[in-house]
PDB file of C-alpha atoms in Angstrom:
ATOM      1  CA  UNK B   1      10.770  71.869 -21.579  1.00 51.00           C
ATOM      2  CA  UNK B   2       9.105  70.518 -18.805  1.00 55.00           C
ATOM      3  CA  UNK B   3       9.102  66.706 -18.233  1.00 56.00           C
ATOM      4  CA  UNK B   4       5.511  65.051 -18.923  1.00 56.00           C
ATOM      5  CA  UNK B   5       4.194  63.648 -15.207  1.00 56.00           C
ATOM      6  CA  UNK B   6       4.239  59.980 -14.789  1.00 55.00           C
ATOM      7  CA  UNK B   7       0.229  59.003 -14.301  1.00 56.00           C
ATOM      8  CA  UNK B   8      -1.052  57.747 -11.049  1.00 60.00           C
ATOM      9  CA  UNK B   9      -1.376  53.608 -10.882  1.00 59.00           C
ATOM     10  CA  UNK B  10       0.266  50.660 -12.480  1.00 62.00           C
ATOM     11  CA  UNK B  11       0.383  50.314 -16.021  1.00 75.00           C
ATOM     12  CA  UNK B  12      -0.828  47.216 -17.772  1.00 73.00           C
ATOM     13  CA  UNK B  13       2.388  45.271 -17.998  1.00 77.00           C
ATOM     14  CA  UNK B  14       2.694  46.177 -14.170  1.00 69.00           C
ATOM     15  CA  UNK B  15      -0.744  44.938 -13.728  1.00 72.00           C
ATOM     16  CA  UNK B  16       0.117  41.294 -15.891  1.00 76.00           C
ATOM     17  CA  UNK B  17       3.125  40.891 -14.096  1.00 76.00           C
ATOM     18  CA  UNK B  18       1.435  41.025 -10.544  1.00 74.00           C
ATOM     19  CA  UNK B  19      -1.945  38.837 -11.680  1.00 78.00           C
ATOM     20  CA  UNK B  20       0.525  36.491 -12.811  1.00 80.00           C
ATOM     21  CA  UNK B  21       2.274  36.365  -9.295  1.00 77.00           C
ATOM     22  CA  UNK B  22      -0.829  36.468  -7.452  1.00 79.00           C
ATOM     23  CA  UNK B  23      -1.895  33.430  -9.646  1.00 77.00           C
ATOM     24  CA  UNK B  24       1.107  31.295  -8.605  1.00 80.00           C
ATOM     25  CA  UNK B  25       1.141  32.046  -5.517  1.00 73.00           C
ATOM     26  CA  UNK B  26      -2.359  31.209  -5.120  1.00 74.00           C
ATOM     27  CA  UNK B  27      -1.602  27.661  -6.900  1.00 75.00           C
ATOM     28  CA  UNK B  28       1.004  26.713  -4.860  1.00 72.00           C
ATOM     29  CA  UNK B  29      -0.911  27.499  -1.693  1.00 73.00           C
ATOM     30  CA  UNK B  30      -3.939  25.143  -2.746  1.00 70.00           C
ATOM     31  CA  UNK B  31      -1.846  22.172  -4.390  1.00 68.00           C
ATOM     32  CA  UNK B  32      -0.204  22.810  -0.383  1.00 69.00           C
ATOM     33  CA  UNK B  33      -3.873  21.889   1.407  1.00 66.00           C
ATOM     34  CA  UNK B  34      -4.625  19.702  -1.493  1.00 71.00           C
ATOM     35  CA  UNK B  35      -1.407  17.651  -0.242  1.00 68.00           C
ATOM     36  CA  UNK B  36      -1.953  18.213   3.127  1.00 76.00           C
ATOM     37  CA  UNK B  37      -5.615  17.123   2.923  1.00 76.00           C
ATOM     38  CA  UNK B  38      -4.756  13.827   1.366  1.00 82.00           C
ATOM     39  CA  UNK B  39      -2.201  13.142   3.576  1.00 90.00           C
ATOM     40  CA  UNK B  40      -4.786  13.187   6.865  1.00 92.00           C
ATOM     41  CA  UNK B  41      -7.577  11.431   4.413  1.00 92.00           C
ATOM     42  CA  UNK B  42      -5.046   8.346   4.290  1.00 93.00           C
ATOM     43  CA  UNK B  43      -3.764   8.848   8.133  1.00 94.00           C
ATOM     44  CA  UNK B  44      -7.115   8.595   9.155  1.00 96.00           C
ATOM     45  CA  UNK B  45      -7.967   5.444   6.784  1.00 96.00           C
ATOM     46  CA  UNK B  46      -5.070   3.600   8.053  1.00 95.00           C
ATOM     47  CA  UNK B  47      -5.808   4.457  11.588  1.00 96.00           C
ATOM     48  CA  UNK B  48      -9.359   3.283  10.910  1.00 97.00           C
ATOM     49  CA  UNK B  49      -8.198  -0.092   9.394  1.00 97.00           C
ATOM     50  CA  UNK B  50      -6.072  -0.376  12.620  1.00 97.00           C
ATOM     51  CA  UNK B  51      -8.632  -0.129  14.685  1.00 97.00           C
ATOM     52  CA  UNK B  52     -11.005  -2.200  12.835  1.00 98.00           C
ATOM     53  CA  UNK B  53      -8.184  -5.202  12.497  1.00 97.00           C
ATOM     54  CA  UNK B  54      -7.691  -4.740  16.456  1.00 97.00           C
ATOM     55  CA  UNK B  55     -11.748  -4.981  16.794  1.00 97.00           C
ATOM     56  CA  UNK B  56     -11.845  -8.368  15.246  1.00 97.00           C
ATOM     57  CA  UNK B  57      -9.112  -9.681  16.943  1.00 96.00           C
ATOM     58  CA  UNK B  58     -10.285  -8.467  20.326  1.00 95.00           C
ATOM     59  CA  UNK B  59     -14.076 -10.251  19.135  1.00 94.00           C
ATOM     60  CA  UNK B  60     -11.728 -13.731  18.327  1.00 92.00           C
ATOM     61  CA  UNK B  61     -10.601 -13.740  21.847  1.00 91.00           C
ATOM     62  CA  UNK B  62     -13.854 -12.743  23.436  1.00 91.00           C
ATOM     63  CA  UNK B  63     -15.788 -15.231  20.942  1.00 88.00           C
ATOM     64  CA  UNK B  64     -13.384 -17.834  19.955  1.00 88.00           C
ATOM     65  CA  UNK B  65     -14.305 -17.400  16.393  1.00 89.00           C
ATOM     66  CA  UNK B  66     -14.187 -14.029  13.627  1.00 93.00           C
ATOM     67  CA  UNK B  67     -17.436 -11.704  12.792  1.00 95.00           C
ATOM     68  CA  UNK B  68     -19.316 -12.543   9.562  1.00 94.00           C
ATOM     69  CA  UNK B  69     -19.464  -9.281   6.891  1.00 96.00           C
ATOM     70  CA  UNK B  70     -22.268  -6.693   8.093  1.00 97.00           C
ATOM     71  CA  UNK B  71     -26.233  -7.197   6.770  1.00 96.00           C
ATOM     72  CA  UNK B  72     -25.828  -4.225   4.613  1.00 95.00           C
ATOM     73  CA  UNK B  73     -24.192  -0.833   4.285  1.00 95.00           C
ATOM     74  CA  UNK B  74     -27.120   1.624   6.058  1.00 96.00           C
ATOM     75  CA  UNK B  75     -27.223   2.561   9.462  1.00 95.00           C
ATOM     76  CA  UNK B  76     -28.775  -0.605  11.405  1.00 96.00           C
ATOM     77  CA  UNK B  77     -27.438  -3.151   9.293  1.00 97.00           C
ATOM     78  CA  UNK B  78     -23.963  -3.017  10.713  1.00 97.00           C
ATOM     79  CA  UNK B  79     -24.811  -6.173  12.605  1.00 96.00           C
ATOM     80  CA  UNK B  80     -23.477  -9.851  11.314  1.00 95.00           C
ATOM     81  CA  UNK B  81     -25.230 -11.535   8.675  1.00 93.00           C
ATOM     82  CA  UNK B  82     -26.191 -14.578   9.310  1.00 90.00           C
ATOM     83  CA  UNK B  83     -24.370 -17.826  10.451  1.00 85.00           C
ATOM     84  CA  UNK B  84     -24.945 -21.444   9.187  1.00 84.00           C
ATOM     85  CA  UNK B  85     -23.826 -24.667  10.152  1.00 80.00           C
ATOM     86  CA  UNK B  86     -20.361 -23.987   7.439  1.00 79.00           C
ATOM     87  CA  UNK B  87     -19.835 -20.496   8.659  1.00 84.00           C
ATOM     88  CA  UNK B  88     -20.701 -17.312   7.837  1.00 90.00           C
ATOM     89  CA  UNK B  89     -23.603 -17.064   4.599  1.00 90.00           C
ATOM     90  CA  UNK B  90     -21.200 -15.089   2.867  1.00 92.00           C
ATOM     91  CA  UNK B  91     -17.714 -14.322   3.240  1.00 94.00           C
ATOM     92  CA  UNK B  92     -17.432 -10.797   1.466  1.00 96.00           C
ATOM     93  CA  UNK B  93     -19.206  -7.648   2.090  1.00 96.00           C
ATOM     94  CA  UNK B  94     -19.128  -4.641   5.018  1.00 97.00           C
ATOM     95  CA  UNK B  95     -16.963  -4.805   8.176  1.00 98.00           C
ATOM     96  CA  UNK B  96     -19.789  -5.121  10.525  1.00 97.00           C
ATOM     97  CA  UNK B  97     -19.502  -2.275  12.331  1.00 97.00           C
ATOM     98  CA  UNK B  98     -22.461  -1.731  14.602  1.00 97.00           C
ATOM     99  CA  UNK B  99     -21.018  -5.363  16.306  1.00 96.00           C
ATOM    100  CA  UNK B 100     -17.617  -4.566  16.317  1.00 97.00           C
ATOM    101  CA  UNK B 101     -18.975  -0.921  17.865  1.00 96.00           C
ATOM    102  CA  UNK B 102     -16.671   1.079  15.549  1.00 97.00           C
ATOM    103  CA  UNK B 103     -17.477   4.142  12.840  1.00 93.00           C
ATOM    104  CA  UNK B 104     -15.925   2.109  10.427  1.00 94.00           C
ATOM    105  CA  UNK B 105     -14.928   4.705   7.363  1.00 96.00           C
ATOM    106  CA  UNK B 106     -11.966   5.429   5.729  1.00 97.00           C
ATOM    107  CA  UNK B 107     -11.310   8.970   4.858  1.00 96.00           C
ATOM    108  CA  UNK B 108     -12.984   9.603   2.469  1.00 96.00           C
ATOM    109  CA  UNK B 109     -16.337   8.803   4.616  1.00 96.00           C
ATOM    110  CA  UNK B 110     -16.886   5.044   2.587  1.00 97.00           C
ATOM    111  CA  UNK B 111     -17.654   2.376   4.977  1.00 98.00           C
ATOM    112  CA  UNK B 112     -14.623  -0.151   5.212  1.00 98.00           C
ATOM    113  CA  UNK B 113     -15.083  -3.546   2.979  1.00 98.00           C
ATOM    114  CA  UNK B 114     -14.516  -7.201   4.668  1.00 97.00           C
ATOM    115  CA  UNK B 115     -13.657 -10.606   3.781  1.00 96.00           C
ATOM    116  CA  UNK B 116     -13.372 -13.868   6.118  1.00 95.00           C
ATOM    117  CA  UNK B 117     -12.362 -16.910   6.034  1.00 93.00           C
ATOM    118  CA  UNK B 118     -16.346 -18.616   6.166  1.00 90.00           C
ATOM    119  CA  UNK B 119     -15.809 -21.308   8.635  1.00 88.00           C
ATOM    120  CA  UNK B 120     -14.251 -18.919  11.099  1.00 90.00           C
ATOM    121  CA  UNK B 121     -16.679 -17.592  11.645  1.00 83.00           C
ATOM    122  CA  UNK B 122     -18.158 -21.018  13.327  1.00 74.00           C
ATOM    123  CA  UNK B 123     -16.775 -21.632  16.565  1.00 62.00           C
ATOM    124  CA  UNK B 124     -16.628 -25.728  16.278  1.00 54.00           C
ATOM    125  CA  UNK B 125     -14.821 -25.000  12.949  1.00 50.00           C
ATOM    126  CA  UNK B 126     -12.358 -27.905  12.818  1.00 46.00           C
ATOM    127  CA  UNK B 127     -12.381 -28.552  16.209  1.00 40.00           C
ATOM    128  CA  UNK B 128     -15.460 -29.373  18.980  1.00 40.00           C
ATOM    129  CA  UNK B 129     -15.933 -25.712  21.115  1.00 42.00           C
ATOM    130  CA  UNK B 130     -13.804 -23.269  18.822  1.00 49.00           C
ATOM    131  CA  UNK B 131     -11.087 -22.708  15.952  1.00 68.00           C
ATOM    132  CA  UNK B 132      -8.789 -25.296  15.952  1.00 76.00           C
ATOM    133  CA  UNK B 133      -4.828 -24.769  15.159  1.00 83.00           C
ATOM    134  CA  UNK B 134      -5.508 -26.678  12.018  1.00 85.00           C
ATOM    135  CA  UNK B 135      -7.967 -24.433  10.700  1.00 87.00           C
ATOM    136  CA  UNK B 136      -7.193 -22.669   7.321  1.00 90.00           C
ATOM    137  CA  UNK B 137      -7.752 -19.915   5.627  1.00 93.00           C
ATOM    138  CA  UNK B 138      -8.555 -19.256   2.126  1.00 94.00           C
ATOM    139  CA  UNK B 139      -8.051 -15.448   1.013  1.00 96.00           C
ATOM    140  CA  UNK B 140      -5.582 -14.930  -1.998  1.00 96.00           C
ATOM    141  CA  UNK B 141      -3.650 -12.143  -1.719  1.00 96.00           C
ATOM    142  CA  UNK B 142      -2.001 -10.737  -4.963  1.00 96.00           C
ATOM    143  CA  UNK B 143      -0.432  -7.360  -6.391  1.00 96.00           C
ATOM    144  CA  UNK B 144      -1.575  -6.095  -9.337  1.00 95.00           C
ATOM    145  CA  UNK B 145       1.419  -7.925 -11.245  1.00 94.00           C
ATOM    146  CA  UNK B 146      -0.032 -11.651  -9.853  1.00 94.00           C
ATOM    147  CA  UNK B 147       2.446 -12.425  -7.116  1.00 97.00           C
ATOM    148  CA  UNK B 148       1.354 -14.350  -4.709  1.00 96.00           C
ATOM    149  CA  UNK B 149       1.936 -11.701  -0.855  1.00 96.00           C
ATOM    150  CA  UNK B 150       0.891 -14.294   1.686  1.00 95.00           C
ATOM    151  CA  UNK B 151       0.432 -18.285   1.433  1.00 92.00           C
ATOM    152  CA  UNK B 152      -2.514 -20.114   0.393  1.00 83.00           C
ATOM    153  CA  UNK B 153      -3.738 -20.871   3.609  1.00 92.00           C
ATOM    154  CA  UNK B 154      -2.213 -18.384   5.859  1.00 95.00           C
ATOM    155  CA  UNK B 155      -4.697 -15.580   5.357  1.00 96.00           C
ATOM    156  CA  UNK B 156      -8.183 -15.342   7.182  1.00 95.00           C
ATOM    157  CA  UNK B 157      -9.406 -12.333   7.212  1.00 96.00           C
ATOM    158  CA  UNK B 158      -8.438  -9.067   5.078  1.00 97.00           C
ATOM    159  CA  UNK B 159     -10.279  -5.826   5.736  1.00 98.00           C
ATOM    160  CA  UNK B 160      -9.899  -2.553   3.129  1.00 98.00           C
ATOM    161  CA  UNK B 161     -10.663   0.588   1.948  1.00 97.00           C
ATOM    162  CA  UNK B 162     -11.933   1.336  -1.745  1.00 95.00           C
ATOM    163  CA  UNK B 163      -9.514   4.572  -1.685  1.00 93.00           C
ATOM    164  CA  UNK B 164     -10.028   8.193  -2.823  1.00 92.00           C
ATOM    165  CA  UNK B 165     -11.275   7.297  -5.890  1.00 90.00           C
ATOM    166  CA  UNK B 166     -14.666   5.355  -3.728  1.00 92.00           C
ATOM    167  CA  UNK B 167     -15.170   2.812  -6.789  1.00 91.00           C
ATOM    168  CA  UNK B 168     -17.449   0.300  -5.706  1.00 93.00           C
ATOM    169  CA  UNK B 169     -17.362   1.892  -2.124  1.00 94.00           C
ATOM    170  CA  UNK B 170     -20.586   2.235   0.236  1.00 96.00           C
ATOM    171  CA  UNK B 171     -21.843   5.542   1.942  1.00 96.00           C
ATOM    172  CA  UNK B 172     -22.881   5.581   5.861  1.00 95.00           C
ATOM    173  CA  UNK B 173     -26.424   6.161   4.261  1.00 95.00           C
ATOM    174  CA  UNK B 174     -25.759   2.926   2.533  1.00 95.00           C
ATOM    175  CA  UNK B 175     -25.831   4.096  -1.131  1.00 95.00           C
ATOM    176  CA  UNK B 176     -23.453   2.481  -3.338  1.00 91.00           C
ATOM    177  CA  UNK B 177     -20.920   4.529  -5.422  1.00 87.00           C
ATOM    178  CA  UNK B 178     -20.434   3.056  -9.381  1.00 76.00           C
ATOM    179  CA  UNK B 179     -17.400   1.537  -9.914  1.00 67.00           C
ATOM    180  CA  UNK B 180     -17.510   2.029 -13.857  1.00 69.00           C
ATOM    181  CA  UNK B 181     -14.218   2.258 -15.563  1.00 64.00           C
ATOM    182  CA  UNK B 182     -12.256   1.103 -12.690  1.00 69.00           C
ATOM    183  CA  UNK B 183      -9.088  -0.865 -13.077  1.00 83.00           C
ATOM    184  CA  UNK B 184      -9.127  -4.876 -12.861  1.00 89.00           C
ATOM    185  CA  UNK B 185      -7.297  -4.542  -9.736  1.00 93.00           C
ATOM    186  CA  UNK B 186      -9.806  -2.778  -7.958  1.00 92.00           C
ATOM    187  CA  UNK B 187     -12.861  -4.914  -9.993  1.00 91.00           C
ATOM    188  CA  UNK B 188     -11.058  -7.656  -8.166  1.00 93.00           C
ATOM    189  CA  UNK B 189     -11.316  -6.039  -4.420  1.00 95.00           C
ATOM    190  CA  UNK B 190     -15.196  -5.093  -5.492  1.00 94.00           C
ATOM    191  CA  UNK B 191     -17.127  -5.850  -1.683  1.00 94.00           C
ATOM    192  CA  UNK B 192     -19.940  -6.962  -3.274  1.00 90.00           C
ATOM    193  CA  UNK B 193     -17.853  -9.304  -5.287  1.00 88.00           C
ATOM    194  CA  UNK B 194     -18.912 -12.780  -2.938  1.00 80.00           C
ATOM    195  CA  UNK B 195     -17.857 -15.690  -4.769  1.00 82.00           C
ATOM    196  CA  UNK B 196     -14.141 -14.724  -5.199  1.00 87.00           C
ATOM    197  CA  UNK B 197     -11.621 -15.117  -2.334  1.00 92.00           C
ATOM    198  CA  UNK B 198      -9.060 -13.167  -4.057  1.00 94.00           C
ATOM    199  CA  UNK B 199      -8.117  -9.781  -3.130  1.00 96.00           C
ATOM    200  CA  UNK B 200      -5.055  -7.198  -4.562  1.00 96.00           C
ATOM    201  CA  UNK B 201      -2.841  -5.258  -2.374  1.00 96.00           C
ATOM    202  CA  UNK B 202      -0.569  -2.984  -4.239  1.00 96.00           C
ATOM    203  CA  UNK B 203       0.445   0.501  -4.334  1.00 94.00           C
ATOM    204  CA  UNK B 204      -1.402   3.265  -6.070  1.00 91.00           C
ATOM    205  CA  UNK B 205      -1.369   3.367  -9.596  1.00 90.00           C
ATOM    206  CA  UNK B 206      -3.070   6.509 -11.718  1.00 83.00           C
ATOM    207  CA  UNK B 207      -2.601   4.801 -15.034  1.00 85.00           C
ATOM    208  CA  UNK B 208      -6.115   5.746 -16.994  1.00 80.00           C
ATOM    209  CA  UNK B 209      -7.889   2.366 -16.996  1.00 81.00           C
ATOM    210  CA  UNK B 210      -5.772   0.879 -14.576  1.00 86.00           C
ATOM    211  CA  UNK B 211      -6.546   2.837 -11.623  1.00 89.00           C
ATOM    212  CA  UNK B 212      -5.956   1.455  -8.001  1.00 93.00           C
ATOM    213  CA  UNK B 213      -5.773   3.079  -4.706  1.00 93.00           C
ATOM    214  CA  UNK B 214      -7.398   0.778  -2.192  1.00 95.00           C
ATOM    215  CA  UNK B 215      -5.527   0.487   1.151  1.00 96.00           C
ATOM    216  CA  UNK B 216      -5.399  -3.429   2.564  1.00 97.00           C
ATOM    217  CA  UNK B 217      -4.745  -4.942   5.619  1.00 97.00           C
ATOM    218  CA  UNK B 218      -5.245  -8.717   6.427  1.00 97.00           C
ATOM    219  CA  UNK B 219      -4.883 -11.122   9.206  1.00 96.00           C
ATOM    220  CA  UNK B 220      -2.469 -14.033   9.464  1.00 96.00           C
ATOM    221  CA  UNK B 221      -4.285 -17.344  11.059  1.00 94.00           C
ATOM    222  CA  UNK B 222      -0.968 -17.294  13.327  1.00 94.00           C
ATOM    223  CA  UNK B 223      -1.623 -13.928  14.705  1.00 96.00           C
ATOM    224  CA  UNK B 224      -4.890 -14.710  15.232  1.00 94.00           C
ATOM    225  CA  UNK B 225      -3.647 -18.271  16.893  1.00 93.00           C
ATOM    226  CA  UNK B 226      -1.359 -16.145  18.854  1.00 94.00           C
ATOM    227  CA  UNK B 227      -4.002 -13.697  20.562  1.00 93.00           C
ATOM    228  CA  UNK B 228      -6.879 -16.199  20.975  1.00 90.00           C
ATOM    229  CA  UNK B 229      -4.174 -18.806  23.031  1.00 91.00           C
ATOM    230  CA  UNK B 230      -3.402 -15.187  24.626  1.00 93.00           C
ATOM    231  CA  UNK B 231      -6.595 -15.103  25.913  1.00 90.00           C
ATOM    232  CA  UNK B 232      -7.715 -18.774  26.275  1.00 88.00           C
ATOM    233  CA  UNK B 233      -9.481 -19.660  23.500  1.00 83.00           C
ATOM    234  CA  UNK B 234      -7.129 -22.097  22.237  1.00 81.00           C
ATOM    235  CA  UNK B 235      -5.883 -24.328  22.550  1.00 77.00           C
TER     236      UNK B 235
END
């Protein structure tokens, strides 16, 4: 008896068996540029707050005081807002950008949020023609837990990023993005959020409800003491 010819192709099981492969395979490759894209997203934040925390240094020892928070988030209002006789009108908003000459996003294309110390931004603050070395700040800086990261009066400027997840973040066209459901941490770090001085620094937590991923950096008065004697502004 002759032996019945295989047919030509794969046979379903053959067929399950390699969709299935090709399926993994084609997960693993995009969870690999998912990674890999997040991973230059946060580079490029934190080079971005690097270069935005060297800006306002560089403006202390050019000015002998720190920029006020940007006019708004749209392109022309990256300039200061205004400054009274106490210091800047407000002391939480926008890094202001267009001053400072910088882009000023994180990576994820929000514009970078900004808080001073208000009376640095006066140069007779304390003292006659600039800063004085007895000038204060007034930031709080706290994880999510409450602990205290820096002294009262140490901190006088903090600068941040409202993360991948953009709650309460600004767009370079200067449309806000809603910050509903986000965490208390991040309700706390809100730029819009003027009368509070306190800001949270902690590391990213995916909890639902309880979501933080902003990236903060701040300035010590000391380091700023340090670069403006550097360059002659004080003492």
């Amino acid at each position: 008896m002759t032996p019945q010819a295989r047919p030509n192709g794969f046979t379903l099981i053959e067929l399950a068996v390699a969709m299935t492969v090709i399926a993994i395979l084609g997960a693993s490759v995009l969870l690999a540029v998912r990674v890999q894209l997040t991973q230059r997203q946060i580079s490029e934040t934190r080079a971005a707050l690097e270069d935005a925390r060297e800006a306002v240094l560089a403006f202390a020892a050019a000015t002998g005081r720190l920029p006020c928070p940007a006019v708004g988030g749209a392109p022309g209002q990256g300039g200061e807002s205004a400054l009274t006789p106490q210091g800047c009108s407000k002391a939480r908003g926008l890094l202001p950008w267009e001053a400072l000459g910088l882009t000023a996003v994180d990576g994820w294309n929000h514009r970078l949020a900004y808080q001073v110390t208000q009376g640095f931004g006066v140069p007779g603050f304390k003292t006659g023609a600039k800063i004085g070395l007895e000038a204060e700040g007034d930031i709080v800086l706290q994880n999510i837990a409450g602990a205290s990261l820096a002294s009262a009066d140490a901190v006088v400027m903090a600068i941040w990023s409202v993360g991948a997840n953009g709650r309460f973040g600004t767009n370079p066209d200067g449309s806000s993005v809603a910050g509903i459901a986000g965490g208390a941490a991040e309700v706390a770090n809100d730029p819009n959020a003027s009368t509070t001085t306190k800001l949270i620094s902690d590391t990213p937590v995916e909890i639902a409800g309880q979501e933080f991923d902003d990236e903060v950096i701040w300035i010590s008065r000391y380091v700023l003491f340090n670069r403006m004697i550097t360059a002659g502004k004080l003492p």
